[in-house]
Amino acid sequence: MTYLFKYKGFLPYMVVVFLNAFVDLGHKIVIQNTVFKIYDGQEQIVLTAIVNALILLPFILLISPAGFCSDKYPKNKVMRISAWVAVVITLCITLFYYLGWFWPAFAMTFMLALQSAFYSPAKYGFIKELVGKNNLATANGLVQATTTIAILAGIFIFSILFEQHLAGTTYDDTSSLMMNIAPIGWGLVFFSVIELILAYLLPQKQPVDEAMKFELKDYSQGKYLKANISAVLSREVIFLSIVGLSLFWAISQVMLAAFPAYAKETMHITNTIIVQGTMACAGMGIMLGSIIAGRISRTHIETGMIPVGSIGIALCLLILPGLGNEYLQAINFLAWGMFGGFLIIPLNALIQFHAEEDELGRILAGSNFFQNCVMLSFLGLTVVFALYGIGSLGLFTILLVVAVCGTIYTVYKLPQSLVRFIVSYIIGHRYRLQVLGLKNIPEKGGVLMLGNHISWIDWGIIQMASPRPIRFVMIRNIYERWYLKWFLDIFNVIPVSAGASKGAIQEINTALNNGDVVCLFPEGTISRTGQLAEFQRGYEKAAENANALILPFYLRGLWGSWFSRSSEKLKNLRSTGIKHDIIVAFGETLPIDTTTDELKKRVFDLSIDSWEHYTSDLPAIGSAFIDNAKRNSDELMVADSIAGPLTGVKFLTAVICFSRLIKKYSREQNIGLLLPTSSAGAI
């Protein structure tokens, strides 16, 4: 992940992201801890839920202006203005602390959320401008981890400061308590000022879009809202990603509202540091899960983690009421957060990948709208349930039902993702996947993927590399085997017969016109040499008059594996414990009527690109040979008809002696030496 900091402006951007979350969370913790100290039972749950609702409401009210500003104006300037507003708000908060005005300070939670609502679409939209498409998943993981660290730091630091300022003091109500903790406000002001200074270091990547106009009348009539919602609903993958994020964060909000009351009533914990620290473990888990998800998805978007995360969250909710002490609860919250990280990183990356450049701000604002509507609805129901006497345990049971239903729906909608994750886990023990040209995959519309066929698992590797689901074309006699058919149906495989392919051709054409991604191998069979064979013309009939594009690809690194048709000797040589690199290189899209000759030329070019990428990280031949000789010191390394065989240790000894001779008798910087192809030549 460290390579991302080479991009200009990425470091100050990450610090700004940290400070914005840190300041917002700091004031929220002060208010929540005040509620925890003064109120009990249902009143405590209701007020805690209202605090969280005040943070969410601006994201619903300002969806259209926030998305408009992010798309029209440079995102660095939007973030800069938000930083100015944060300074003013924190000054007001500090004043209210000193005056003991709890309810005005309580209301300022809403004002901080207002500036965050404008800030959020610009913050997430800026990622794509800074690092590009290929680094989206990794950058999202780092941003999520940074935000989580800020939340954790805010929880611990402001809870500790809160308890320290109350130590040895007396307080009867919220007013006296506020005045005791008032100096904390200056910390909020200080960090807001630092955020403002760093916001001026963010580079401008986007000019002002003079053509975009904001009409107040259209806003008041809801036209912008309808447009933003339409942008989200028009793409099923974006909408489903937002639904998944909404459910996770909604369940999290209810957990944050209900757990303090549960800890106070059931576990008899009254120290805010312990309560907040236990819940903070969820943030640590999110950070850990985000980092893992970012590493797994370094060059691609691993959607297989989505159902795994969903299943894990449901399991954590199931066991929560049975854990009797804060240590077990902390471990459970840690696991909860880790599974949440597995869920949210690929979902955020999918939203950004499938959004067009000129609509990203609107879609992100629409995402905020949906997520916050769902979270606000869950908090509203929490208040209603609390008023009707349903306690924290009852709320946990309701959340479990919601999580189980969400998990079932996720597996139903994304069965191929779960299978994909299992396949990637199995393959991952032996192979490392690298994806080149991820940006060349169209975000929407019909795509015909065409490339080389090197092994029996090509379909799995290509699906792992693509953020879009793929329909593969397969020979019918393989497809109809009883032990494979049920599995292949999960991926909507299109079977084709050698003598009766008319129906399959029509099905491929229909799928392309419906906007699906279809993959077939124009060689027609798995390679027996590892080289490109003749490309058949069958795909031209299937693609005829289709509203789609051709996406060429090349697979490198599977020749010599047990899944290929290489020789047994090569398979044995490749079966060492060393991990092997697999590269999937996607080229630029081609017109749907591209001929086989042109297609094969493009695939061949990709083979050269992938080889150059692979060799760029390899050591020099001399260094590699010496390392191999060290590892195999007693085994045969070289031999010729004159000198006979040399083991690794003898070979290295000769190298050292010969190099000393050269240094002793030659004072020149460079020398040339002509030797026959022999052991001496290798030395």
CSV table of N, CA, C and O in Angstrom, one decimal, residues 626-637 646-652:
chain,number,residue,atom,x,y,z
A,626,ILE,N,23.3,-17.8,-8.7
A,626,ILE,CA,24.1,-18.0,-7.5
A,626,ILE,C,23.1,-18.4,-6.3
A,626,ILE,O,23.5,-19.2,-5.5
A,627,ASP,N,21.9,-17.7,-6.2
A,627,ASP,CA,21.0,-18.1,-5.2
A,627,ASP,C,20.6,-19.6,-5.3
A,627,ASP,O,20.5,-20.3,-4.3
A,628,ASN,N,20.4,-20.0,-6.5
A,628,ASN,CA,20.0,-21.4,-6.7
A,628,ASN,C,21.2,-22.4,-6.3
A,628,ASN,O,20.9,-23.4,-5.7
A,629,ALA,N,22.4,-21.9,-6.6
A,629,ALA,CA,23.5,-22.8,-6.2
A,629,ALA,C,23.7,-22.8,-4.7
A,629,ALA,O,24.1,-23.9,-4.2
A,630,LYS,N,23.4,-21.8,-4.0
A,630,LYS,CA,23.4,-21.8,-2.5
A,630,LYS,C,22.4,-22.7,-2.0
A,630,LYS,O,22.7,-23.5,-1.0
A,631,ARG,N,21.2,-22.7,-2.6
A,631,ARG,CA,20.1,-23.6,-2.1
A,631,ARG,C,20.4,-25.1,-2.4
A,631,ARG,O,19.9,-25.9,-1.6
A,632,ASN,N,21.1,-25.3,-3.4
A,632,ASN,CA,21.4,-26.7,-3.9
A,632,ASN,C,22.9,-27.0,-3.9
A,632,ASN,O,23.4,-27.4,-4.9
A,633,SER,N,23.5,-26.7,-2.8
A,633,SER,CA,25.0,-26.7,-2.7
A,633,SER,C,25.6,-28.1,-3.0
A,633,SER,O,26.7,-28.2,-3.6
A,634,ASP,N,24.9,-29.2,-2.7
A,634,ASP,CA,25.4,-30.5,-2.9
A,634,ASP,C,24.9,-31.2,-4.2
A,634,ASP,O,25.2,-32.4,-4.4
A,635,GLU,N,24.1,-30.5,-5.0
A,635,GLU,CA,23.5,-31.1,-6.2
A,635,GLU,C,24.2,-30.6,-7.4
A,635,GLU,O,24.9,-29.6,-7.4
A,636,LEU,N,24.0,-31.3,-8.5
A,636,LEU,CA,24.7,-31.0,-9.8
A,636,LEU,C,24.1,-29.7,-10.3
A,636,LEU,O,22.9,-29.4,-10.4
A,637,MET,N,25.1,-28.7,-10.6
A,637,MET,CA,24.7,-27.4,-11.1
A,637,MET,C,25.0,-27.3,-12.6
A,637,MET,O,24.2,-26.9,-13.4
A,646,LEU,N,29.9,-30.3,-11.8
A,646,LEU,CA,30.2,-29.4,-10.6
A,646,LEU,C,29.0,-29.2,-9.8
A,646,LEU,O,27.9,-28.9,-10.3
A,647,THR,N,29.1,-29.5,-8.5
A,647,THR,CA,28.0,-29.2,-7.5
A,647,THR,C,27.9,-27.7,-7.3
A,647,THR,O,28.7,-26.9,-7.7
A,648,GLY,N,26.8,-27.3,-6.5
A,648,GLY,CA,26.6,-25.9,-6.2
A,648,GLY,C,27.8,-25.3,-5.5
A,648,GLY,O,28.2,-24.2,-5.8
A,649,VAL,N,28.3,-26.0,-4.5
A,649,VAL,CA,29.4,-25.4,-3.7
A,649,VAL,C,30.7,-25.3,-4.5
A,649,VAL,O,31.4,-24.4,-4.3
A,650,LYS,N,31.0,-26.3,-5.4
A,650,LYS,CA,32.2,-26.2,-6.2
A,650,LYS,C,32.0,-25.1,-7.2
A,650,LYS,O,33.0,-24.4,-7.5
A,651,PHE,N,30.8,-25.0,-7.7
A,651,PHE,CA,30.6,-23.9,-8.7
A,651,PHE,C,30.8,-22.5,-8.1
A,651,PHE,O,31.5,-21.7,-8.6
A,652,LEU,N,30.3,-22.3,-6.9
A,652,LEU,CA,30.4,-21.0,-6.2
A,652,LEU,C,31.9,-20.8,-5.8
A,652,LEU,O,32.4,-19.6,-5.9
